[in-house]
XYZ file of C-alpha atoms in Angstrom:
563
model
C 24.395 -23.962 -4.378
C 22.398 -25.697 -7.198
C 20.678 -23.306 -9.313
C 18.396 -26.153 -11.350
C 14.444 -26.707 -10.400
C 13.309 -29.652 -8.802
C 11.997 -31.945 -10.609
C 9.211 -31.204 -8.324
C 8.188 -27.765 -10.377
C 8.621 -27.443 -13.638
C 10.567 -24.123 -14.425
C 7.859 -22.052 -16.986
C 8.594 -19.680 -19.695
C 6.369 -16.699 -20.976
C 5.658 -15.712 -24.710
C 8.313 -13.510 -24.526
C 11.727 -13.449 -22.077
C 10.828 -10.135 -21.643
C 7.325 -8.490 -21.717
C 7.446 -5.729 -24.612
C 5.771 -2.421 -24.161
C 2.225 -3.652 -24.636
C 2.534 -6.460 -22.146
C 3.926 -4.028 -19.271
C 1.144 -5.534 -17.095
C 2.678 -9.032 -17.110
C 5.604 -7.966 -14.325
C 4.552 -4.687 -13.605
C 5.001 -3.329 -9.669
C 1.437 -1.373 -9.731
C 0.882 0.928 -6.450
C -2.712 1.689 -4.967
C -3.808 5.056 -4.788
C -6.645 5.866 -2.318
C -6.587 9.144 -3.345
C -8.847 10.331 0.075
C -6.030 9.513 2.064
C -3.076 10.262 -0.057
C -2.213 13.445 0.116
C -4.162 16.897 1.000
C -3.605 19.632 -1.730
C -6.049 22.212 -0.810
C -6.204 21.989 3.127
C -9.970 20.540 3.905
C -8.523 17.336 5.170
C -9.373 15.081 2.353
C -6.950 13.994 0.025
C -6.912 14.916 -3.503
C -5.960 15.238 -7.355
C -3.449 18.014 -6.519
C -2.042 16.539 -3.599
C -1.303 13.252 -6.108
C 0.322 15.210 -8.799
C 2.535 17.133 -6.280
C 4.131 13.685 -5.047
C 4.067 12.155 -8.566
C 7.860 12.419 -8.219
C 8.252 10.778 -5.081
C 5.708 8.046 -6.886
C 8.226 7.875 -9.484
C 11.895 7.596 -7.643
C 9.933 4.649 -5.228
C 10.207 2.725 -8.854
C 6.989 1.906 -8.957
C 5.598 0.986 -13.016
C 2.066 2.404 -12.334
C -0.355 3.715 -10.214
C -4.175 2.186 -9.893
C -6.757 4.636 -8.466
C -9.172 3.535 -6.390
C -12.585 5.345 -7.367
C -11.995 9.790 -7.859
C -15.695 10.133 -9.611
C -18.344 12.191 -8.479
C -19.937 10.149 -5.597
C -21.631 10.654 -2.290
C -19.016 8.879 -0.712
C -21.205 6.369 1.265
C -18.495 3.833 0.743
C -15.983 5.673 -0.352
C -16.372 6.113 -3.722
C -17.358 2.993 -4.660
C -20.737 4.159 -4.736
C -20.502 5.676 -8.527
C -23.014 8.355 -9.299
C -21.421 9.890 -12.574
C -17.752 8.201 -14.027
C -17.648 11.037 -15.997
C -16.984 13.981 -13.757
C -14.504 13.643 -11.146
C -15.906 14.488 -7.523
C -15.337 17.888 -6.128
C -13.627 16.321 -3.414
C -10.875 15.698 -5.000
C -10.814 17.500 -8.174
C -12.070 18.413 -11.533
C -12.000 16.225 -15.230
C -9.462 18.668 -16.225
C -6.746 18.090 -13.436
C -7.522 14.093 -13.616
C -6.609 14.419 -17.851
C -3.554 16.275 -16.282
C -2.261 13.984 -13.827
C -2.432 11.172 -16.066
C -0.311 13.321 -18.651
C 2.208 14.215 -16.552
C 2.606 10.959 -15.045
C 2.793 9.260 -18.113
C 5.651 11.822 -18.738
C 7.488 10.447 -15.766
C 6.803 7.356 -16.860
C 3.937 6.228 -15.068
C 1.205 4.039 -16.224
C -2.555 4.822 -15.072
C -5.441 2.285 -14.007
C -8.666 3.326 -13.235
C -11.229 1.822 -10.967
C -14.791 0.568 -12.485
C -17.582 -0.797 -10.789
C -19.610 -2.854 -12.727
C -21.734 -4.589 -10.143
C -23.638 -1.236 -8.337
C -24.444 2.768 -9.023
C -24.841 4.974 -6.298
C -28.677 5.725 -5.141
C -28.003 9.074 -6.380
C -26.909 7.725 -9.914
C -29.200 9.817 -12.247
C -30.579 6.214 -13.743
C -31.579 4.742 -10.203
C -32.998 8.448 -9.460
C -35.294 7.874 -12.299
C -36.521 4.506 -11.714
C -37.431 5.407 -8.117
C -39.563 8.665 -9.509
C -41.295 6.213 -12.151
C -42.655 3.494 -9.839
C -43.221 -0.107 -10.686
C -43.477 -1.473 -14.155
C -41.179 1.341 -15.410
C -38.732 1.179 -18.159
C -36.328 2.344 -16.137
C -36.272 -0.395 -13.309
C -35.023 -2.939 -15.358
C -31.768 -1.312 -15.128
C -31.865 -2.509 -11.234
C -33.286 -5.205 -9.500
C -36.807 -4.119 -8.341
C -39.386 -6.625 -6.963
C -42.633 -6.498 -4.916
C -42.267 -7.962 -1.245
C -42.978 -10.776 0.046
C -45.580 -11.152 2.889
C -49.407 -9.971 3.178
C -48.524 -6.556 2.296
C -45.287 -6.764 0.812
C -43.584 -6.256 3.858
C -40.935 -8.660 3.445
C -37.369 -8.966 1.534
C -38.124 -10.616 -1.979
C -35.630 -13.102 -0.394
C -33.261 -14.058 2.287
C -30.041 -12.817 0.481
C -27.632 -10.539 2.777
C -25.895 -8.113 2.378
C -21.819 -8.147 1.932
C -21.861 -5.483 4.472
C -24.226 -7.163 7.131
C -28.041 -6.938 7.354
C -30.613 -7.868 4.580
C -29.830 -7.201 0.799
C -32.435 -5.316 0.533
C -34.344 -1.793 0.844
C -37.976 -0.865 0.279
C -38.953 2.020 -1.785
C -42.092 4.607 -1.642
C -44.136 5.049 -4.380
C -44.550 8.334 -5.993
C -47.515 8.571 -4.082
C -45.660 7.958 -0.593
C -47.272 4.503 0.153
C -44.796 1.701 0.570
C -43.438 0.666 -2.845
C -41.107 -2.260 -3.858
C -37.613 -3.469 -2.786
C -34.452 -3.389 -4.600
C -30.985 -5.272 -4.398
C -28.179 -3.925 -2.973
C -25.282 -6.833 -2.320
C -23.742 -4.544 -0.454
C -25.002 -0.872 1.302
C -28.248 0.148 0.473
C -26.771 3.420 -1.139
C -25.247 0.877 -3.574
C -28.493 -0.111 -6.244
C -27.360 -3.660 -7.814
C -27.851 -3.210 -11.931
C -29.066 -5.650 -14.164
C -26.605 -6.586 -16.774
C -29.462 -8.445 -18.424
C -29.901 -5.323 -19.933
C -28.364 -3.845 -23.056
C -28.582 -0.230 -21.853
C -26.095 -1.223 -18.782
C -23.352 -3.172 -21.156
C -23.522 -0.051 -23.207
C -22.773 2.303 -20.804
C -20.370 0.381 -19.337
C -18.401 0.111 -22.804
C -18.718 3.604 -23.481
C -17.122 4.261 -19.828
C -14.363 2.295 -20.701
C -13.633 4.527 -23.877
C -13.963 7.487 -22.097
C -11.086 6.893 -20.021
C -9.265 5.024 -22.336
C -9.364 7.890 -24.350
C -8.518 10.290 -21.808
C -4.777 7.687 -21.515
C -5.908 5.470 -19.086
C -3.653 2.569 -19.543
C -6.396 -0.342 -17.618
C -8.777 -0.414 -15.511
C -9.172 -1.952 -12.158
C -12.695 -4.204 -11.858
C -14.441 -4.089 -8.358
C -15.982 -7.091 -7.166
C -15.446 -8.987 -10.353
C -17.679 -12.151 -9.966
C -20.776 -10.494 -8.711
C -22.234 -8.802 -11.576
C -24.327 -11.871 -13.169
C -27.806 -12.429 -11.194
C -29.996 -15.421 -11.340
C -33.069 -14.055 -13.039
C -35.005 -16.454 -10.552
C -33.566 -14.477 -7.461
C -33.925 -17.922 -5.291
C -33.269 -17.837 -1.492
C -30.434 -19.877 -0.193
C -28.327 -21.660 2.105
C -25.144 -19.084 2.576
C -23.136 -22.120 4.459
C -23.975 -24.337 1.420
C -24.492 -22.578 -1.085
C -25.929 -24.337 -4.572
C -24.200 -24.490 -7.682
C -24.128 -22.132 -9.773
C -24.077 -19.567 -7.111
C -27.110 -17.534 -7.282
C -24.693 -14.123 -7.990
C -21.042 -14.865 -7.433
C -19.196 -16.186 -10.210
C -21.955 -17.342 -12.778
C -20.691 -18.131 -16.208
C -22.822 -15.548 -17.853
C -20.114 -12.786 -15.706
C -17.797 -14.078 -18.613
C -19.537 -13.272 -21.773
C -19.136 -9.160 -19.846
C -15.190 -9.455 -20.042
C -14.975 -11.202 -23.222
C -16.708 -7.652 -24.399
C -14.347 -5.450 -22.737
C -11.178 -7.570 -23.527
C -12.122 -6.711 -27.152
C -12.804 -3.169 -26.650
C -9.217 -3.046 -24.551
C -7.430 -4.844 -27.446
C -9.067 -2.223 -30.675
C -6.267 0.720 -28.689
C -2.891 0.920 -30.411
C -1.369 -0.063 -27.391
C -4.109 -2.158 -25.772
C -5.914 -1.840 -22.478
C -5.336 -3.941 -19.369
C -8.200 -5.518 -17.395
C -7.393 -6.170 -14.230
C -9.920 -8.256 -11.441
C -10.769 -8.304 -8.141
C -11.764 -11.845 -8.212
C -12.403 -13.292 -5.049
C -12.672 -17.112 -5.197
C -11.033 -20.174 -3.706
C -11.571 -22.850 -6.412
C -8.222 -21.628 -8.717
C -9.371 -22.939 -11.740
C -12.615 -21.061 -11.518
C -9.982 -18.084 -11.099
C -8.401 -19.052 -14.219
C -11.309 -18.938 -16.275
C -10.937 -15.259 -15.287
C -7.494 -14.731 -17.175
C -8.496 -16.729 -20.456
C -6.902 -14.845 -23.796
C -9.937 -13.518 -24.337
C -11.085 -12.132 -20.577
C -8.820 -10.501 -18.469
C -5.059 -9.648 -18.115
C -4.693 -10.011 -14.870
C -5.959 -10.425 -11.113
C -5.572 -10.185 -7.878
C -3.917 -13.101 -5.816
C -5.950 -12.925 -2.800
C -4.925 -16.810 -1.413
C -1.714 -15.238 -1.492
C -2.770 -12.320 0.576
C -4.791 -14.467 2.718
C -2.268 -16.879 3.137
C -0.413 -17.320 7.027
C 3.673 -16.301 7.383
C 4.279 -20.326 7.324
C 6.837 -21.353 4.349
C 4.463 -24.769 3.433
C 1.439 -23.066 3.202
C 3.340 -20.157 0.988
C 4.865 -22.552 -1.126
C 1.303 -24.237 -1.338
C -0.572 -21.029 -2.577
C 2.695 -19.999 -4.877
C 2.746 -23.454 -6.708
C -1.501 -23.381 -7.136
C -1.193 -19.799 -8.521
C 1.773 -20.244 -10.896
C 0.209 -23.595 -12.297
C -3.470 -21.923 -12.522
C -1.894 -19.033 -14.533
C 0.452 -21.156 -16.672
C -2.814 -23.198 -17.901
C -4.062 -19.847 -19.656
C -0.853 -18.430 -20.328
C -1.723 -14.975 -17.897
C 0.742 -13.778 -15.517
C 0.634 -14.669 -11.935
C 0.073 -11.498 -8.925
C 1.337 -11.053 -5.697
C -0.146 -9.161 -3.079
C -0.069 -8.225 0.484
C -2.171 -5.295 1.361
C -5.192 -3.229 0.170
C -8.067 -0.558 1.174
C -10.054 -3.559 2.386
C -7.413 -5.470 4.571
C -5.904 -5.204 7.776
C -2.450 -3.757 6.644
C 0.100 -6.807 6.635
C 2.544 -5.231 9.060
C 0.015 -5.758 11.789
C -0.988 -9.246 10.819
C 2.140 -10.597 10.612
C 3.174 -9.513 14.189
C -0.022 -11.672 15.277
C -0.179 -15.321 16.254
C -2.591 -16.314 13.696
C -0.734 -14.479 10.505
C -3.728 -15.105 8.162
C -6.855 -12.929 6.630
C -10.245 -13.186 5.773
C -12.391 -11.194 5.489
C -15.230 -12.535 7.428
C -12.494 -13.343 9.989
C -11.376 -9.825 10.289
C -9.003 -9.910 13.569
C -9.435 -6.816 16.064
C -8.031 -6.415 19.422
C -5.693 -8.697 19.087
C -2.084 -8.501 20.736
C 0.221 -7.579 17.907
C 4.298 -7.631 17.975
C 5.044 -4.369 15.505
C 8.270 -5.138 15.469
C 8.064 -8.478 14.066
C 5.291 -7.742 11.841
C 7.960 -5.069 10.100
C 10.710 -7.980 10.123
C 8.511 -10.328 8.181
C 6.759 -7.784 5.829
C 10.473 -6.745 4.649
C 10.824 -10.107 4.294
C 7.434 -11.112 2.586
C 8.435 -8.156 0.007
C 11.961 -9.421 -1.070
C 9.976 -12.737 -1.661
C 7.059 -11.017 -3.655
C 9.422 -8.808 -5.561
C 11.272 -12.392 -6.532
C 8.427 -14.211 -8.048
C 7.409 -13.905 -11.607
C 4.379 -11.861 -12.398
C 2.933 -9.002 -11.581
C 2.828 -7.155 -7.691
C 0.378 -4.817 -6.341
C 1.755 -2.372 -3.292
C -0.558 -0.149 -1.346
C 0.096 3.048 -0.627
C 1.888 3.405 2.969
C 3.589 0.411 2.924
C 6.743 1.287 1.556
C 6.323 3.617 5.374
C 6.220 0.238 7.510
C 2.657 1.856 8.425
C 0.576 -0.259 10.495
C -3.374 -0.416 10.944
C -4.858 1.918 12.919
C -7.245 0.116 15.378
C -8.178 2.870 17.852
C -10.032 5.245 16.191
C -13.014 6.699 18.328
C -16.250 4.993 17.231
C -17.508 7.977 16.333
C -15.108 9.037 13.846
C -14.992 5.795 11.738
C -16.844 6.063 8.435
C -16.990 2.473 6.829
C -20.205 1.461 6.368
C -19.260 -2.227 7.569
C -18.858 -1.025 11.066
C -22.099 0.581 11.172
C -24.134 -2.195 9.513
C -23.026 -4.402 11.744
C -23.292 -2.552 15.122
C -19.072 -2.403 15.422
C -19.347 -5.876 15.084
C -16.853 -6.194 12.471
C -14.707 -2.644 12.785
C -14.377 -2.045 9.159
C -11.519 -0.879 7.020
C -11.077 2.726 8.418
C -7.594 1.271 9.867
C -5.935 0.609 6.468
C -7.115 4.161 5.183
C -5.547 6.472 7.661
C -4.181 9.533 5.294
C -0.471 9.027 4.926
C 2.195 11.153 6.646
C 4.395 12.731 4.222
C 6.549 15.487 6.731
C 6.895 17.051 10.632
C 6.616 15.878 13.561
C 2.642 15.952 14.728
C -0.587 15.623 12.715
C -1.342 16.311 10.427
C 2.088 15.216 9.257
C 2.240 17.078 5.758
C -1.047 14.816 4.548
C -2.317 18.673 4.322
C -0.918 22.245 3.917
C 0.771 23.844 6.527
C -2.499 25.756 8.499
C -4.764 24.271 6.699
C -8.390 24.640 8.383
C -9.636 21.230 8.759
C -7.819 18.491 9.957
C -7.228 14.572 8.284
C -10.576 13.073 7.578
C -9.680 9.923 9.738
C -7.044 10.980 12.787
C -3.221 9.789 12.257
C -1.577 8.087 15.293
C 1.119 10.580 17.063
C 3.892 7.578 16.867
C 3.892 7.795 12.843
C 6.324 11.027 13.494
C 9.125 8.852 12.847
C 7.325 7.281 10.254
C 6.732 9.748 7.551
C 8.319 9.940 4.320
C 10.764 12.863 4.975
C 11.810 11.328 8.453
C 12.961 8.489 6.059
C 14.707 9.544 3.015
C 17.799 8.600 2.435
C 17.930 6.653 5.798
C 19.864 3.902 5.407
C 18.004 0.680 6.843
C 14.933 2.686 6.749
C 11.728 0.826 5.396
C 11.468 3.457 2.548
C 15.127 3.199 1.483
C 14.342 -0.548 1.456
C 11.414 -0.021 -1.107
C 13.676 2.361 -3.218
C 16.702 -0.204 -3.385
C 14.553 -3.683 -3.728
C 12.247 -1.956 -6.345
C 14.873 -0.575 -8.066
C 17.394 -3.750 -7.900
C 14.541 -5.846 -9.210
C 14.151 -3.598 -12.304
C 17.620 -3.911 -13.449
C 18.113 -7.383 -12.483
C 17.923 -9.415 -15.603
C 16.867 -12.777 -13.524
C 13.664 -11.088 -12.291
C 12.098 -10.489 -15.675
C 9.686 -13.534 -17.420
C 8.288 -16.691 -16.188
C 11.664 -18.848 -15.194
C 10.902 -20.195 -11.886
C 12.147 -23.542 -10.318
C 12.399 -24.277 -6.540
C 15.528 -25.248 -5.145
C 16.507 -28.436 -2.731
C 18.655 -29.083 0.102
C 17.363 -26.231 2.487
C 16.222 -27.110 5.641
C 12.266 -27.044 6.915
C 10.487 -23.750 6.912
C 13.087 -22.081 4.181
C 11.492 -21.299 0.331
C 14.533 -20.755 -1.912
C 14.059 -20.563 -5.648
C 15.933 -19.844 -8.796
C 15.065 -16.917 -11.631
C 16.681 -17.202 -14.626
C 20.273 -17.522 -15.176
C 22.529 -17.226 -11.692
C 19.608 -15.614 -9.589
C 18.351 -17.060 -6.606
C 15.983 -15.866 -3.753
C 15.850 -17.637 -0.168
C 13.289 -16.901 2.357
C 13.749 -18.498 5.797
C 10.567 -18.969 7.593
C 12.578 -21.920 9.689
C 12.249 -20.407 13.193
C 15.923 -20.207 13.662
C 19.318 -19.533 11.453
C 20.153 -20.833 8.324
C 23.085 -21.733 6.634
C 23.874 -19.148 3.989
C 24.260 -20.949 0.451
C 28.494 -21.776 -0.311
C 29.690 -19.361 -2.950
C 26.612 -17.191 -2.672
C 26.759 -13.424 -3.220
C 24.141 -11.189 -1.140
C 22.552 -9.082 -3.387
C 20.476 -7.543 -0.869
C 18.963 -8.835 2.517
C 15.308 -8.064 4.094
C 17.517 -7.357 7.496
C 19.631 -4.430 7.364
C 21.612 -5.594 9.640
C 22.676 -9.002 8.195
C 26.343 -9.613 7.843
C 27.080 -12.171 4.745
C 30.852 -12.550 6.950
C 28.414 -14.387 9.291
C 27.471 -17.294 6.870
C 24.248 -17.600 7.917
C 20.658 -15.842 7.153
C 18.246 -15.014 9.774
C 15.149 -16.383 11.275
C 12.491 -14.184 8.983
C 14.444 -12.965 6.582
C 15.038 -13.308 2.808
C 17.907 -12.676 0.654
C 18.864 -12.024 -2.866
C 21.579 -14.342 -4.088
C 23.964 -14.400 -7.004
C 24.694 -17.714 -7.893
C 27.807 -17.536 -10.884
């Protein structure tokens, strides 16, 4: 087997061979935490702070490098946390400041790195500056913060403009005056519980920056930014045509968002050991991404074409050869990701016909092979777990979970599925609290009697899915995690940017070299494939492959020594 690049793809080298301390983020395996539905510490069916720390050892042997936190400050919860009301108190939900300062102690001491979620685009409606500029009334100080603006129509009846709402329905909600008569509207890109700030004013950079160094402070090793390109507003507000949409875009991914990162990339880089930024930056144009990851912007981001992308080996090698050559022009470290608390989880899409995601294609109903969605999400994990950069895992998927898709209508919570009418079902599925232990619900999520049950209801089938049903089992989806996280850790070939594919394989197979006598081969093909002459198995997505057998498996991917 050669182990050279084509001349195709030119093999890439980082700064360093091997990221030092302060770079951790550039191959880091990061793991979501949604801490609602992570674990239950004190029994009232929501997940929590305690419930986190108790498993930080389990966190830990998985061989994860960090854990990022989706949103644990006070909040009303209307989506989940991402409606901030205070970043400086944790919500009673799941805990207090003190046992957040805690956690991140102790799992630095296992050697766990923290990231924090911000939100820079929206408050919550109960955030104690939005509170304020609704009690003022128009012309206040106060509003600037947001985006207030008398109505359009006779009477001010109508939306100050046609924008809609991320979540479905207009982007916009009226207010009362203080004297109860109908007052102005303000922006909410997504639910109305979520007031749109103004970052044309000082007073919100400032906060934001002073957020920052209160967690950073507190050992927070990054933070995690929420819908990354939406922050920046056209001052002139202007209706538009969503299916052509001008350019610049009226509020997604206006140069001005830029000037915002280049703030906090300096504030990250004053630490001793500096900061990481880290984006959720949604767009398809990659070198619009890349002005994301500039030296002087963020560290890294999320690889969402790569999530989106189908189970088809051209269109994978398609999306891996845009993202490594977008990254490599500003010298930041490529991402991999498959799953996330907004996406259908990938063991269910890959067991569909149409393997992709989108979110405004979001699939439901829709026949689904669970068995071969867990073939090719072992798979898709050696592969991800080959590549240089960065990956992101999210919590439950080292348990082969799937999505849940049948909860009662009644019991789902995302605000998506009630905005639009169950239209679009929401995320609810991906967030189902994990099972940790036992044989029926609520599977260890919370203590044994506990009075309430789990806050969305856990299918009876994930008894044989749950961590403790799994440990140690060889073959089992969890062991896999354990070995391939811990394999690509020590593996020397897996570290830096040294990445050439390899030729000579048939249709449908990615097989690429790292470094010096390492080699990964994905086959995609449909059918068997030869295994490479003189190739050593390192380790195999099937458990059940036999190297004897000289061949590799339709949806499977292998670890090869080459020398």
């Amino acid at each position: 087997m050669a182990v050279q690049p084509s001349a195709e793809t030119a093999e890439t080298s980082a700064t360093e061979a091997v990221p030092s301390a302060d770079r951790w983020w550039r191959d880091a395996v990061i793991y979501q935490v949604y801490p609602r539905s992570f674990a239950d510490g004190d029994g009232d069916g929501i997940g929590d702070l305690t419930g986190v720390r108790d498993r930080l050892p389990y966190l830990a042997e998985l061989g994860v490098d960090a854990l990022w936190f989706s949103p644990w400050y006070a909040s009303p919860q209307a989506d989940a946390g991402y409606d901030v009301a205070d970043y400086r108190r944790i919500d009673p939900a799941f805990g207090t400041l003190e046992q957040a300062e805690a956690l991140i102690a102790e799992a630095h001491a296992l050697g766990l790195k923290i990231i924090v979620d911000v939100v820079p685009n929206h408050v919550s409606d109960r955030h104690a500056w939005f509170q304020e500029a609704v009690a003022a009334g128009p012309g206040a100080e106060a509003r600037d913060l947001f985006w207030f603006r008398p109505g359009r129509g006779e009477d001010g009846e109508l939306p100050p403009n046609d924008w809609q709402s991320v979540f479905g329905g207009p982007a916009w909600t009226r207010t009362a005056n203080p004297d109860g008569t109908p007052g102005e509207w303000y922006l909410h890109l997504f639910a109305p519980e979520q007031p749109d700030l103004n970052w044309n004013n000082s007073k919100v950079r400032e906060e934001h920056e002073s957020v920052l160094r209160f967690w950073f402070d507190r050992g927070a090793d990054g933070v995690r930014i929420d819908s990354a390109t939406m922050p920046a507003k056209d001052p002139e507000l202007p209706d538009f045509d969503p299916a052509a949409p001008p350019v610049p875009h009226p509020y997604i991914d206006r140069d001005d968002v830029h000037g915002i990162y280049r703030a906090w990339r300096a504030l990250a880089e004053g630490y001793e050991r500096p900061r990481a930024l880290i984006g959720e930056v949604w767009l398809a144009d990659p070198v619009r991404f890349a002005h994301y990851l500039r030296p002087d912007e963020m560290h890294s981001a999320f690889n969402f074409d790569y999530l989106n992308c189908p189970w088809d080996a051209a269109d994978l090698r398609r999306v891996i050869d845009a993202t490594l050559a977008a990254h490599a022009s500003v010298g930041a470290p490529a991402s991999w990701v498959l799953s996330n608390h907004d996406v259908t989880r990938h063991v269910t899409r890959y067991g569909r016909a149409d393997t992709s995601f989108g979110l405004a294609l979001r699939q439901h109903q829709v026949p689904t092979d669970l068995a071969l969605g867990t073939r090719r999400a072992r798979a898709a994990l050696l592969l991800d777990l080959a590549l240089p950069g960065g990956c992101y895992l999210y919590q439950g998927e080292e348990l082969g979970l799937w999505e849940v898709e049948d909860i009662p209508d009644a019991l789902r919570q995302d605000p998506i599925f009630h905005r639009t009418g169950g239209l679009d079902i929401g995320r609810d599925g991906c967030r189902v609290p994990l099972p940790w232990s036992g044989s029926r619900p609520p599977f260890g999520f919370s203590p044994e009697g506990a009075a309430a049950g789990p806050w969305l209801p856990q299918p009876a089938a994930w008894a044989a899915y749950t961590a403790q049903a799994q440990d140690g089992v060889p073959g089992s989806m969890l062991t896999f995690y354990r070995t391939a996280l811990g394999l690509r850790r020590a593996e020397p070939g897996l570290r830096g940017d040294a990445f050439g594919w390899l030729d000579g394989h048939p249709s449908g197979v990615l097989a690429f070299a790292r470094g010096d006598g390492f080699a990964c081969l994905a086959n995609l093909s449909g059918t068997a494939v030869p295994l490479p002459a003189g190739a050593e198995v390192v380790l195999a997505s099937d458990p059940g492959l036999d190297p004897a057998a000289g061949s590799v498996p339709d949806d499977t991917t292998v670890w090869l020594r080459t020398r």
